[in-house]
Coordinates of C-alpha atoms and ligand atoms in Angstrom, one line a residue:
M179 CA -100.8 19.4 56.1
S180 CA -99.8 22.9 55.2
D181 CA -97.5 23.6 52.3
Q182 CA -94.8 25.0 54.7
Q183 CA -91.3 23.9 54.1
F184 CA -90.4 20.8 56.1
E185 CA -86.9 20.2 57.3
T186 CA -85.7 16.8 56.1
F187 CA -83.3 14.4 57.9
D188 CA -82.3 10.8 57.5
A189 CA -83.3 10.1 61.1
I190 CA -85.2 11.9 63.8
I191 CA -84.6 11.0 67.4
I192 CA -87.1 12.0 70.1
G193 CA -85.4 12.6 73.4
A194 CA -81.9 13.6 74.4
G195 CA -81.4 11.4 77.4
F196 CA -78.8 8.7 77.5
A197 CA -80.6 6.8 74.7
G198 CA -81.0 9.8 72.5
L199 CA -77.3 10.9 72.9
Y200 CA -75.9 7.5 72.1
S201 CA -78.3 7.1 69.1
L202 CA -77.2 10.4 67.7
Y203 CA -73.5 9.4 68.1
K204 CA -74.1 6.1 66.4
L205 CA -76.3 7.2 63.5
R206 CA -74.0 10.1 62.8
K207 CA -71.2 7.6 62.5
L208 CA -73.2 5.8 59.8
G209 CA -73.2 9.1 57.9
L210 CA -76.8 9.9 58.5
N211 CA -78.1 13.4 58.8
V212 CA -79.8 13.4 62.2
R213 CA -81.9 15.7 64.3
V214 CA -82.7 15.2 68.0
F215 CA -85.8 16.9 69.5
E216 CA -85.8 17.3 73.3
A217 CA -88.5 18.9 75.5
G218 CA -86.0 20.1 78.2
D219 CA -83.4 22.8 77.7
G220 CA -80.6 20.4 78.3
V221 CA -79.5 16.8 77.8
G222 CA -79.7 14.0 80.4
G223 CA -83.4 12.8 80.3
T224 CA -84.3 11.3 83.7
W225 CA -81.3 13.0 85.2
Y226 CA -82.3 16.3 83.8
W227 CA -85.8 16.2 85.2
N228 CA -85.4 14.4 88.5
R229 CA -83.5 17.0 90.5
Y230 CA -85.2 16.4 93.7
P231 CA -83.2 16.4 97.0
G232 CA -81.4 13.1 97.5
A233 CA -81.7 11.9 93.9
R234 CA -79.2 9.2 93.2
C235 CA -78.7 6.2 91.0
D236 CA -79.3 2.8 92.6
V237 CA -76.7 1.1 90.3
E238 CA -73.0 1.7 91.1
S239 CA -71.3 4.5 89.3
M240 CA -68.6 2.5 87.7
E241 CA -71.2 0.3 86.0
Y242 CA -73.9 3.0 85.3
S243 CA -72.0 4.8 82.5
Y244 CA -71.4 4.4 78.8
S245 CA -69.0 1.7 77.7
F246 CA -68.7 2.6 74.0
D247 CA -65.5 4.5 74.3
P248 CA -62.7 3.1 76.5
E249 CA -61.0 6.5 76.6
L250 CA -64.2 8.1 78.1
E251 CA -64.4 5.5 80.8
Q252 CA -60.8 5.9 81.7
E253 CA -60.8 9.6 81.9
W254 CA -64.1 10.1 83.8
V255 CA -63.9 10.2 87.6
W256 CA -67.0 9.2 89.5
P257 CA -66.7 10.7 93.1
D258 CA -69.2 8.3 94.8
K259 CA -70.1 4.7 94.9
Y260 CA -73.6 5.6 93.9
S261 CA -73.7 8.8 91.8
K262 CA -75.8 11.7 92.8
Q263 CA -78.1 13.3 90.1
S264 CA -75.9 16.3 89.6
D265 CA -72.8 14.1 88.8
I266 CA -74.7 12.0 86.3
L267 CA -76.1 15.2 84.6
R268 CA -72.5 16.6 84.5
Y269 CA -71.4 13.4 82.8
A270 CA -74.3 13.6 80.2
N271 CA -73.2 17.1 79.4
H272 CA -69.6 16.1 79.2
V273 CA -70.5 13.3 76.7
A274 CA -72.6 15.7 74.6
E275 CA -69.7 18.2 74.4
R276 CA -66.9 15.6 74.0
Y277 CA -68.6 14.1 70.9
D278 CA -69.9 17.4 69.6
L279 CA -73.5 16.2 69.9
L280 CA -75.2 19.5 70.8
K281 CA -75.2 21.0 67.3
D282 CA -77.8 18.4 66.2
I283 CA -80.1 18.7 69.2
Q284 CA -83.1 21.1 69.2
F285 CA -84.0 21.8 72.8
E286 CA -87.3 23.0 74.4
T287 CA -89.2 21.2 71.7
R288 CA -91.9 18.8 72.5
I289 CA -93.2 16.4 69.8
K290 CA -96.9 16.3 69.5
S291 CA -97.3 13.8 66.7
A292 CA -95.4 11.4 64.5
Y293 CA -97.0 10.3 61.2
Y294 CA -95.7 7.6 58.8
D295 CA -96.7 7.9 55.2
R296 CA -96.4 4.5 53.5
N297 CA -96.5 6.0 50.0
I298 CA -93.4 8.0 50.5
N299 CA -91.9 5.9 53.3
T300 CA -91.4 8.9 55.5
W301 CA -92.0 9.9 59.1
T302 CA -93.2 13.4 59.7
I303 CA -93.1 14.8 63.2
E304 CA -94.9 17.9 64.4
T305 CA -93.8 19.8 67.4
S306 CA -96.2 21.5 69.9
G307 CA -95.1 24.8 68.3
G308 CA -96.3 23.6 64.8
Q309 CA -92.8 23.0 63.4
K310 CA -92.6 19.9 61.1
A311 CA -89.7 17.7 60.1
T312 CA -89.4 14.5 58.0
A313 CA -87.1 11.5 58.0
Q314 CA -87.0 8.0 56.9
Y315 CA -86.3 6.7 60.4
C316 CA -87.9 7.6 63.7
I317 CA -86.1 6.7 66.9
M318 CA -88.2 6.8 70.1
A319 CA -85.6 7.6 72.8
V320 CA -88.3 8.8 75.1
G321 CA -87.5 7.0 78.3
N322 CA -89.6 4.7 80.5
L323 CA -90.1 6.9 83.5
S324 CA -90.6 10.3 81.8
T325 CA -94.3 11.0 82.1
P326 CA -94.7 12.3 85.6
R327 CA -98.0 11.5 87.3
V328 CA -99.7 14.0 89.5
P329 CA -102.7 12.1 90.6
D330 CA -105.9 14.0 89.8
F331 CA -106.7 14.8 93.4
K332 CA -109.6 17.2 93.7
G333 CA -108.5 20.7 94.7
V334 CA -104.8 20.7 93.6
D335 CA -105.3 24.1 92.0
S336 CA -106.8 25.6 95.2
F337 CA -103.7 24.8 97.3
A338 CA -102.3 28.1 98.6
G339 CA -98.8 26.7 99.3
D340 CA -96.2 25.4 96.8
W341 CA -96.4 21.9 95.3
Y342 CA -93.8 19.9 93.4
H343 CA -93.7 16.7 91.5
S344 CA -90.4 14.8 92.0
G345 CA -90.0 14.3 88.2
L346 CA -90.5 18.0 87.4
W347 CA -88.3 19.5 90.1
P348 CA -87.3 23.1 89.8
K349 CA -83.7 23.9 88.9
E350 CA -83.4 26.3 91.8
E351 CA -82.8 24.8 95.2
V352 CA -86.1 24.5 97.2
D353 CA -85.8 25.6 100.9
F354 CA -88.2 23.7 103.1
S355 CA -86.8 25.1 106.4
S356 CA -89.6 26.3 108.8
K357 CA -92.2 24.7 106.4
R358 CA -94.8 22.1 107.2
V359 CA -94.2 19.7 104.3
G360 CA -96.4 16.8 103.2
I361 CA -95.1 14.1 100.8
I362 CA -97.4 11.7 99.0
G363 CA -95.9 8.4 98.0
T364 CA -93.3 6.0 99.5
G365 CA -91.6 4.6 96.3
S366 CA -87.9 4.8 95.4
T367 CA -88.2 8.5 94.8
A368 CA -89.9 9.4 98.1
I369 CA -87.5 7.1 100.0
Q370 CA -84.6 9.3 98.7
I371 CA -86.3 12.6 99.3
I372 CA -87.7 11.9 102.9
P373 CA -84.4 11.9 104.8
H374 CA -83.3 15.2 103.2
V375 CA -86.5 17.1 103.6
A376 CA -86.9 15.8 107.2
K377 CA -83.6 17.5 108.1
Q378 CA -84.9 20.9 106.9
A379 CA -88.6 21.0 107.4
K380 CA -90.4 22.2 110.5
H381 CA -92.5 19.1 110.2
L382 CA -92.7 16.4 107.5
T383 CA -95.8 14.3 107.1
I384 CA -95.5 11.2 104.9
F385 CA -98.6 9.9 103.3
Q386 CA -98.1 6.2 102.7
R387 CA -100.5 4.0 100.8
T388 CA -98.2 1.0 100.3
A389 CA -95.0 0.2 102.2
N390 CA -92.0 -0.8 100.1
Y391 CA -88.8 -2.7 100.9
S392 CA -85.8 -0.5 101.1
L393 CA -82.2 -1.7 101.6
P394 CA -79.3 0.4 102.8
A395 CA -77.1 1.8 100.0
R396 CA -74.0 2.1 102.2
N397 CA -73.0 4.9 99.9
G398 CA -69.8 6.9 100.3
P399 CA -66.9 8.3 98.4
L400 CA -65.4 5.9 95.9
P401 CA -61.9 5.1 97.2
E402 CA -59.2 5.8 94.6
D403 CA -57.8 2.2 94.7
V404 CA -61.3 0.7 94.1
R405 CA -61.8 3.1 91.1
A406 CA -58.3 2.3 89.7
A407 CA -58.8 -1.4 90.1
H408 CA -62.1 -1.2 88.3
K409 CA -60.6 0.9 85.5
K410 CA -57.8 -1.6 85.0
K411 CA -60.4 -4.4 84.3
Y412 CA -63.0 -2.2 82.7
R413 CA -63.1 -3.9 79.3
E414 CA -63.4 -7.3 80.8
L415 CA -66.1 -6.2 83.3
R416 CA -68.1 -4.5 80.5
E417 CA -68.0 -7.7 78.6
Q418 CA -68.9 -9.7 81.6
A419 CA -72.0 -7.5 82.3
Y420 CA -73.6 -8.8 79.1
F421 CA -73.5 -12.3 80.5
T422 CA -75.5 -11.5 83.6
P423 CA -79.3 -11.2 84.3
F424 CA -79.3 -7.5 85.2
G425 CA -76.4 -6.4 83.0
I426 CA -74.2 -5.6 86.0
A427 CA -70.7 -7.2 86.4
G428 CA -69.2 -8.2 89.7
Y429 CA -72.1 -10.1 91.2
P430 CA -71.8 -13.8 90.4
P431 CA -75.3 -15.3 90.3
P432 CA -75.9 -17.5 93.3
E433 CA -75.9 -21.2 92.9
K434 CA -77.7 -22.2 96.1
A435 CA -81.5 -22.1 96.8
A436 CA -82.7 -20.5 100.1
T437 CA -84.6 -23.8 100.7
D438 CA -81.3 -25.7 100.7
A439 CA -79.8 -23.5 103.5
T440 CA -80.4 -23.8 107.2
P441 CA -82.3 -21.0 109.0
E442 CA -79.0 -20.0 110.7
E443 CA -77.1 -20.0 107.4
R444 CA -79.8 -17.8 105.8
E445 CA -79.8 -15.4 108.6
A446 CA -76.0 -15.0 108.4
K447 CA -76.1 -14.5 104.7
Y448 CA -78.9 -11.9 104.8
H449 CA -77.0 -10.0 107.6
Q450 CA -73.8 -10.0 105.5
K451 CA -75.7 -8.7 102.5
W452 CA -77.5 -6.1 104.6
A453 CA -74.2 -4.9 105.9
E454 CA -72.7 -4.8 102.4
G455 CA -75.6 -2.7 101.0
G456 CA -77.1 -2.6 97.5
T457 CA -80.1 -4.4 95.9
I458 CA -78.5 -6.9 93.6
S459 CA -76.2 -8.2 96.3
Y460 CA -79.3 -8.9 98.5
L461 CA -81.4 -10.4 95.7
F462 CA -78.4 -12.6 94.8
S463 CA -78.3 -14.2 98.3
Y464 CA -80.0 -17.3 96.8
N465 CA -81.1 -18.3 93.3
D466 CA -84.8 -19.0 94.1
L467 CA -85.9 -15.7 95.8
L468 CA -87.9 -14.6 92.8
L469 CA -89.2 -18.1 92.0
S470 CA -90.3 -19.6 95.3
P471 CA -92.8 -17.9 97.7
D472 CA -91.3 -19.8 100.6
S473 CA -87.7 -18.7 99.9
N474 CA -88.8 -15.2 99.2
K475 CA -90.5 -15.0 102.5
T476 CA -87.2 -15.7 104.3
A477 CA -85.7 -12.7 102.6
S478 CA -88.8 -10.5 103.1
D479 CA -89.0 -11.4 106.8
F480 CA -85.4 -10.5 107.3
V481 CA -86.0 -6.9 106.0
R482 CA -89.2 -6.6 108.1
D483 CA -87.2 -7.6 111.2
R484 CA -84.6 -4.9 110.4
I485 CA -87.4 -2.3 110.1
R486 CA -88.8 -3.3 113.5
E487 CA -85.3 -3.1 114.9
I488 CA -84.5 0.4 113.5
V489 CA -87.9 2.2 114.0
H490 CA -88.5 2.9 117.7
D491 CA -92.3 3.3 117.6
P492 CA -93.8 -0.1 117.1
N493 CA -97.0 1.2 115.3
T494 CA -94.9 3.2 112.8
A495 CA -92.6 0.2 112.3
E496 CA -95.5 -2.1 111.6
L497 CA -97.0 0.4 109.1
L498 CA -93.6 0.6 107.4
C499 CA -93.3 -3.2 107.0
P500 CA -94.3 -4.2 103.4
N501 CA -96.8 -7.0 103.4
D502 CA -98.6 -7.0 100.0
H503 CA -95.8 -8.3 97.8
P504 CA -92.7 -10.5 97.8
I505 CA -89.4 -8.7 98.0
G506 CA -87.9 -7.9 94.6
T507 CA -91.2 -8.2 92.7
K508 CA -91.4 -4.4 92.8
R509 CA -88.2 -2.4 92.2
I510 CA -86.4 -2.6 95.6
C511 CA -85.6 0.9 97.0
L512 CA -82.2 1.9 98.1
D513 CA -81.8 4.4 100.9
S514 CA -79.5 6.3 103.1
G515 CA -81.2 6.6 106.5
Y516 CA -84.8 6.2 105.4
Y517 CA -86.1 4.1 108.3
E518 CA -84.0 6.0 110.8
T519 CA -85.8 9.2 109.7
F520 CA -89.0 8.0 111.4
N521 CA -87.3 8.3 114.8
R522 CA -87.2 12.1 114.4
D523 CA -89.6 14.2 116.4
N524 CA -90.6 16.3 113.3
V525 CA -91.6 13.3 111.2
S526 CA -95.0 11.5 111.1
L527 CA -96.4 8.7 109.0
V528 CA -100.0 8.6 107.9
N529 CA -101.7 5.6 106.5
V530 CA -103.7 6.6 103.4
R531 CA -104.5 3.0 102.6
S532 CA -107.0 2.9 105.5
A533 CA -108.1 6.5 105.1
P534 CA -107.4 7.7 101.5
I535 CA -106.7 11.2 100.5
E536 CA -109.9 12.8 99.5
E537 CA -108.8 16.2 98.4
I538 CA -106.1 18.9 98.4
T539 CA -107.5 21.9 100.2
Q540 CA -106.4 25.5 100.3
T541 CA -104.4 24.9 103.5
G542 CA -103.2 21.3 103.1
L543 CA -105.0 18.1 102.4
R544 CA -107.9 16.0 103.8
T545 CA -108.1 12.3 104.1
T546 CA -111.4 10.5 104.8
T547 CA -110.7 10.9 108.6
D548 CA -108.3 13.8 109.1
A549 CA -107.2 17.2 107.9
F550 CA -103.6 18.3 107.6
E551 CA -102.2 21.8 107.5
L552 CA -99.3 22.1 105.0
D553 CA -97.2 24.8 103.5
S554 CA -95.7 22.6 100.8
I555 CA -96.7 19.3 99.1
I556 CA -94.4 17.0 97.3
F557 CA -96.0 14.5 94.9
A558 CA -93.6 11.5 94.7
T559 CA -96.4 9.7 92.9
G560 CA -94.4 8.1 90.1
F561 CA -94.9 8.0 86.4
D562 CA -97.1 6.6 83.6
A563 CA -94.3 4.1 83.1
M564 CA -93.0 2.5 79.9
T565 CA -95.9 3.5 77.6
G566 CA -96.7 7.0 78.8
A567 CA -94.2 9.0 76.7
V568 CA -95.0 7.2 73.5
L569 CA -98.8 7.4 73.9
E570 CA -98.6 11.0 74.9
M571 CA -97.8 11.6 71.2
D572 CA -100.3 11.0 68.4
V573 CA -98.4 8.2 66.5
R574 CA -100.2 6.9 63.4
T575 CA -99.7 5.8 59.8
S576 CA -101.3 6.6 56.4
D577 CA -102.9 3.2 56.4
G578 CA -104.9 4.1 59.5
I579 CA -102.9 2.4 62.2
D580 CA -103.0 4.3 65.5
M581 CA -100.6 3.6 68.3
R582 CA -103.1 4.4 71.0
E583 CA -105.5 1.9 69.4
R584 CA -102.8 -0.8 68.9
W585 CA -101.7 -0.5 72.5
K586 CA -105.2 0.0 74.1
D587 CA -105.1 -3.5 75.7
G588 CA -101.4 -3.1 76.6
P589 CA -98.2 -2.5 74.7
K590 CA -97.1 -5.0 72.0
T591 CA -93.7 -4.9 70.5
Y592 CA -91.2 -7.2 68.8
L593 CA -88.1 -7.4 71.1
G594 CA -89.2 -4.3 72.8
I595 CA -87.7 -2.4 69.8
M596 CA -90.2 -2.5 66.9
V597 CA -94.0 -2.3 66.6
A598 CA -95.8 -4.1 63.8
G599 CA -97.5 -1.6 61.5
F600 CA -95.0 1.2 62.2
P601 CA -92.1 0.7 59.7
N602 CA -88.7 2.2 60.4
M603 CA -89.7 3.2 63.9
F604 CA -87.4 1.9 66.6
V605 CA -88.1 2.2 70.4
I606 CA -85.1 2.1 72.7
T607 CA -85.7 -0.1 75.8
G608 CA -89.5 -0.1 75.1
P609 CA -92.0 -2.4 76.7
G610 CA -91.0 -6.1 76.1
S611 CA -87.3 -5.2 76.5
P612 CA -85.3 -6.0 79.7
G613 CA -84.3 -2.2 79.9
V614 CA -85.9 -1.3 83.2
K615 CA -84.9 -4.6 84.7
S616 CA -81.2 -4.0 83.8
Q617 CA -78.4 -1.5 84.0
M618 CA -80.2 1.0 81.8
I619 CA -77.2 2.4 80.0
L620 CA -76.0 -1.1 79.0
S621 CA -79.4 -1.9 77.6
I622 CA -79.5 1.4 75.8
E623 CA -76.2 0.7 74.2
Q624 CA -77.2 -2.9 73.2
H625 CA -80.5 -1.7 71.7
T626 CA -78.9 1.2 69.9
D627 CA -76.1 -1.0 68.5
W628 CA -78.7 -3.5 67.2
I629 CA -80.9 -0.7 65.7
T630 CA -77.9 1.0 64.0
D631 CA -76.6 -2.3 62.7
C632 CA -80.1 -2.9 61.2
I633 CA -80.1 0.4 59.5
K634 CA -76.6 -0.1 58.3
N635 CA -77.5 -3.4 56.8
M636 CA -80.6 -1.9 55.2
R637 CA -78.6 0.8 53.5
A638 CA -76.0 -1.6 52.3
K639 CA -78.6 -3.8 50.7
G640 CA -80.8 -1.1 49.3
I641 CA -83.6 -1.9 51.7
N642 CA -85.8 1.0 52.6
R643 CA -88.4 -0.4 54.9
A644 CA -88.1 -2.6 58.0
E645 CA -91.3 -3.6 59.7
A646 CA -91.9 -6.1 62.5
Q647 CA -94.2 -8.9 61.4
P648 CA -97.4 -9.2 63.4
E649 CA -96.9 -12.9 64.0
S650 CA -93.4 -12.4 65.4
E651 CA -94.6 -9.6 67.5
A652 CA -97.4 -11.8 68.9
K653 CA -94.9 -14.6 69.6
W654 CA -92.6 -12.1 71.4
V655 CA -95.4 -10.8 73.6
E656 CA -96.3 -14.4 74.4
H657 CA -92.7 -15.2 75.4
V658 CA -92.5 -12.0 77.6
N659 CA -95.6 -13.1 79.4
E660 CA -94.5 -16.7 79.7
V661 CA -91.2 -15.7 81.3
A662 CA -92.9 -13.3 83.7
D663 CA -95.5 -15.9 84.7
S664 CA -92.7 -18.3 85.6
T665 CA -91.6 -15.8 88.3
L666 CA -93.2 -14.0 91.2
Y667 CA -93.0 -10.6 89.5
P668 CA -96.6 -10.3 88.3
Q669 CA -97.8 -10.7 91.9
A670 CA -97.0 -7.1 92.8
N671 CA -99.1 -4.1 92.0
S672 CA -96.3 -2.1 90.5
W673 CA -95.6 0.2 87.6
Y674 CA -94.2 -2.9 85.8
V675 CA -97.9 -3.9 85.4
G676 CA -99.3 -0.4 85.1
A677 CA -101.0 -0.8 88.5
N678 CA -100.3 2.8 89.5
I679 CA -102.4 4.3 86.7
P680 CA -106.1 3.8 87.2
G681 CA -107.6 2.2 84.1
K682 CA -104.3 1.1 82.6
P683 CA -104.4 -2.5 81.2
R684 CA -102.7 -4.8 83.6
I685 CA -99.9 -6.3 81.5
F686 CA -96.4 -7.2 82.8
M687 CA -94.3 -5.0 80.5
P688 CA -90.6 -5.7 81.0
Y689 CA -88.8 -8.7 79.7
V690 CA -87.5 -10.6 82.8
G691 CA -85.6 -13.3 81.0
G692 CA -82.4 -11.4 81.7
V693 CA -79.9 -9.4 79.7
E694 CA -77.8 -12.4 78.6
A695 CA -80.8 -14.4 77.3
Y696 CA -82.2 -11.3 75.6
K697 CA -79.0 -10.3 73.8
K698 CA -78.7 -13.9 72.6
I699 CA -82.2 -13.7 71.1
C700 CA -81.4 -10.3 69.4
D701 CA -78.2 -11.7 68.0
E702 CA -80.0 -14.8 66.6
V703 CA -82.6 -12.6 65.0
V704 CA -79.7 -10.9 63.0
E705 CA -78.0 -14.2 62.3
N706 CA -81.2 -15.5 60.8
G707 CA -81.4 -12.5 58.4
Y708 CA -83.5 -10.3 60.6
E709 CA -86.0 -13.0 61.4
G710 CA -89.5 -11.7 62.2
I711 CA -88.9 -8.4 60.3
S712 CA -90.1 -7.7 56.8
L713 CA -87.4 -5.9 54.8
S714 CA -88.5 -4.3 51.5
P715 CA -86.8 -2.1 48.9
Ligands
LIG982 P1 -93.5 4.7 92.3 O1 -92.6 3.6 92.6 O2 -94.5 4.5 91.3 O3 -94.1 5.2 93.6 C1 -95.2 6.1 93.6 C2 -95.7 6.3 95.0 O4 -96.8 7.2 95.0 C3 -96.2 5.0 95.6 O5 -95.9 4.9 96.9 C4 -97.7 5.1 95.4 O6 -98.5 4.3 96.3 C5 -97.9 6.5 95.7 N1 -99.2 7.1 95.2 C6 -99.6 7.2 93.9 N2 -100.8 7.7 93.9 C7 -101.2 7.8 95.2 C8 -102.4 8.3 95.8 N3 -103.5 8.6 95.0 N4 -102.5 8.3 97.1 C9 -101.5 7.9 97.8 N5 -100.3 7.5 97.4 C10 -100.2 7.4 96.0 O7 -92.7 6.0 91.7 P2 -91.2 6.5 92.1 O8 -91.0 6.4 93.5 O9 -91.0 7.8 91.4 O10 -90.3 5.4 91.4 C11 -90.5 5.0 90.1 C12 -89.3 4.2 89.6 O11 -88.3 5.2 89.3 C13 -88.6 3.3 90.6 O12 -89.2 2.1 90.7 C14 -87.2 3.2 90.0 O13 -87.2 2.3 88.9 C15 -87.0 4.6 89.4 N6 -86.2 5.4 90.4 C16 -84.9 5.0 90.6 C17 -84.2 5.6 91.6 C18 -82.8 5.2 91.7 O14 -82.1 4.9 90.8 N7 -82.3 5.3 92.9 C19 -84.8 6.6 92.3 C20 -86.1 7.0 92.1 C21 -86.8 6.3 91.2 P3 -98.9 2.8 95.8 O15 -97.7 2.0 95.8 O16 -99.9 2.4 96.7 O17 -99.5 3.0 94.4

């Protein structure tokens, strides 16, 4: 290392999304001197980068927001049932300003490496511009879906038109009118983009490898009386959310199994849920949908029947029917007019499972059987999820522990928050946490509260180093796998298992025991004197 002057802080936070903002707020309250480093030129994380047409949250607005300040939740007005990206970004900016967070955030700064020196118990981060800073604590608030993946198709550089990745969308509006547009991917993102671009483009060609289940959002303006009623009970609902599997209040878990209902009863229930809209509501039709293949089939069949009903062309409908995974084992998509879009004359669906994309050409793309002329290509090809952002950095320690080496067979964490061998480093909603399987902001708050309590406790007791014990980490990883294996989740080739990244180890990464069970475990760890964590002066 050079002898240049390092800036020194008590804590460094990487990322200024919802996790980074709240961590800054909390650590500052502890009296720590904190610096946040953020690659973008603004706050908001996911909602800063994913500006693609149609981007919306699939969790209802009144739930998908911070709960830490009752005044904030009372004063903020969400216009829609499901918020659009620009409203969520406006909210993130409001929070940053309201709590005077901006002065401690350094924007347009990407972190290249993080190095822990055991002798001096200090983390040193280096930015891609060569700037260095040190701190006792390093908080990874890097997000789970923040490393966009443009598949390495041959020829991308030769394409003469414009191409976009959904997760790196330009700030300026993109006008697709009179363009022949191709979109690769049919995940949650593409399903939101497609109806919007179809309305503009001269022609939209959708390249689908795997069909997904999508449910109607039934989105619309949030009526004032609904908003007011929710605000009146906000405290109670926020509390309730912690005692649910997904961290979302207002959806009492079902008590009945699908196998205990008659076919007529089930059909009526699914129709009611389909009409209501939303994913949790549908998954909560019965309590065994994610446990029993037979029960799941009834819910999956119902959606396939709706697709066949909506889409006029029988071949297109059949291609859109998901058939390789039980409903809910991949994140269910939420749409506004997705299947209906396939009835437009300017939209066509291409099966790139049977004839894969071979290369991007100067004028479009070529599959093994056909060539397509395109003016613009949208890659809605997803992310190197859950581990991508951490492993993009060179994270290592003075005693030779290298994060890429430690996670080469899949990520290992204690509670999804700490990694053995990396003292005083905390990951917010990392692999092994229920984060991505929950209302993300609730999990962010729960994790951050736990981390800041841990740091507060350390400071009160003169403890300088907290480090997950390898045995407790191993036990946690085993528990995460055990819970996942008791469900149908691991059956799907999803980003939950890293299946979208060639060569990524197939490990089921999220904790699916539910928010309630997870919080209980985290609280017990604290009650037992930070069980599983070595605390040293
Ligand atoms: P994704 O679910 O990983 O989907 C990526 C798509 O690209 C898949 O259809 C995939 O096909 C396809 N693809 C990748 N490589 C390909 C190739 N070489 N050839 C053809 N197709 C290829 O990514 P995403 O849609 O961006 O969604 C990721 C997650 O972000 C979601 O699950 C959700 O958690 C979150 N999200 C949430 C919202 C919301 O809140 N409403 C909106 C968007 C995203 P295969 O399936 O065959 O791999």
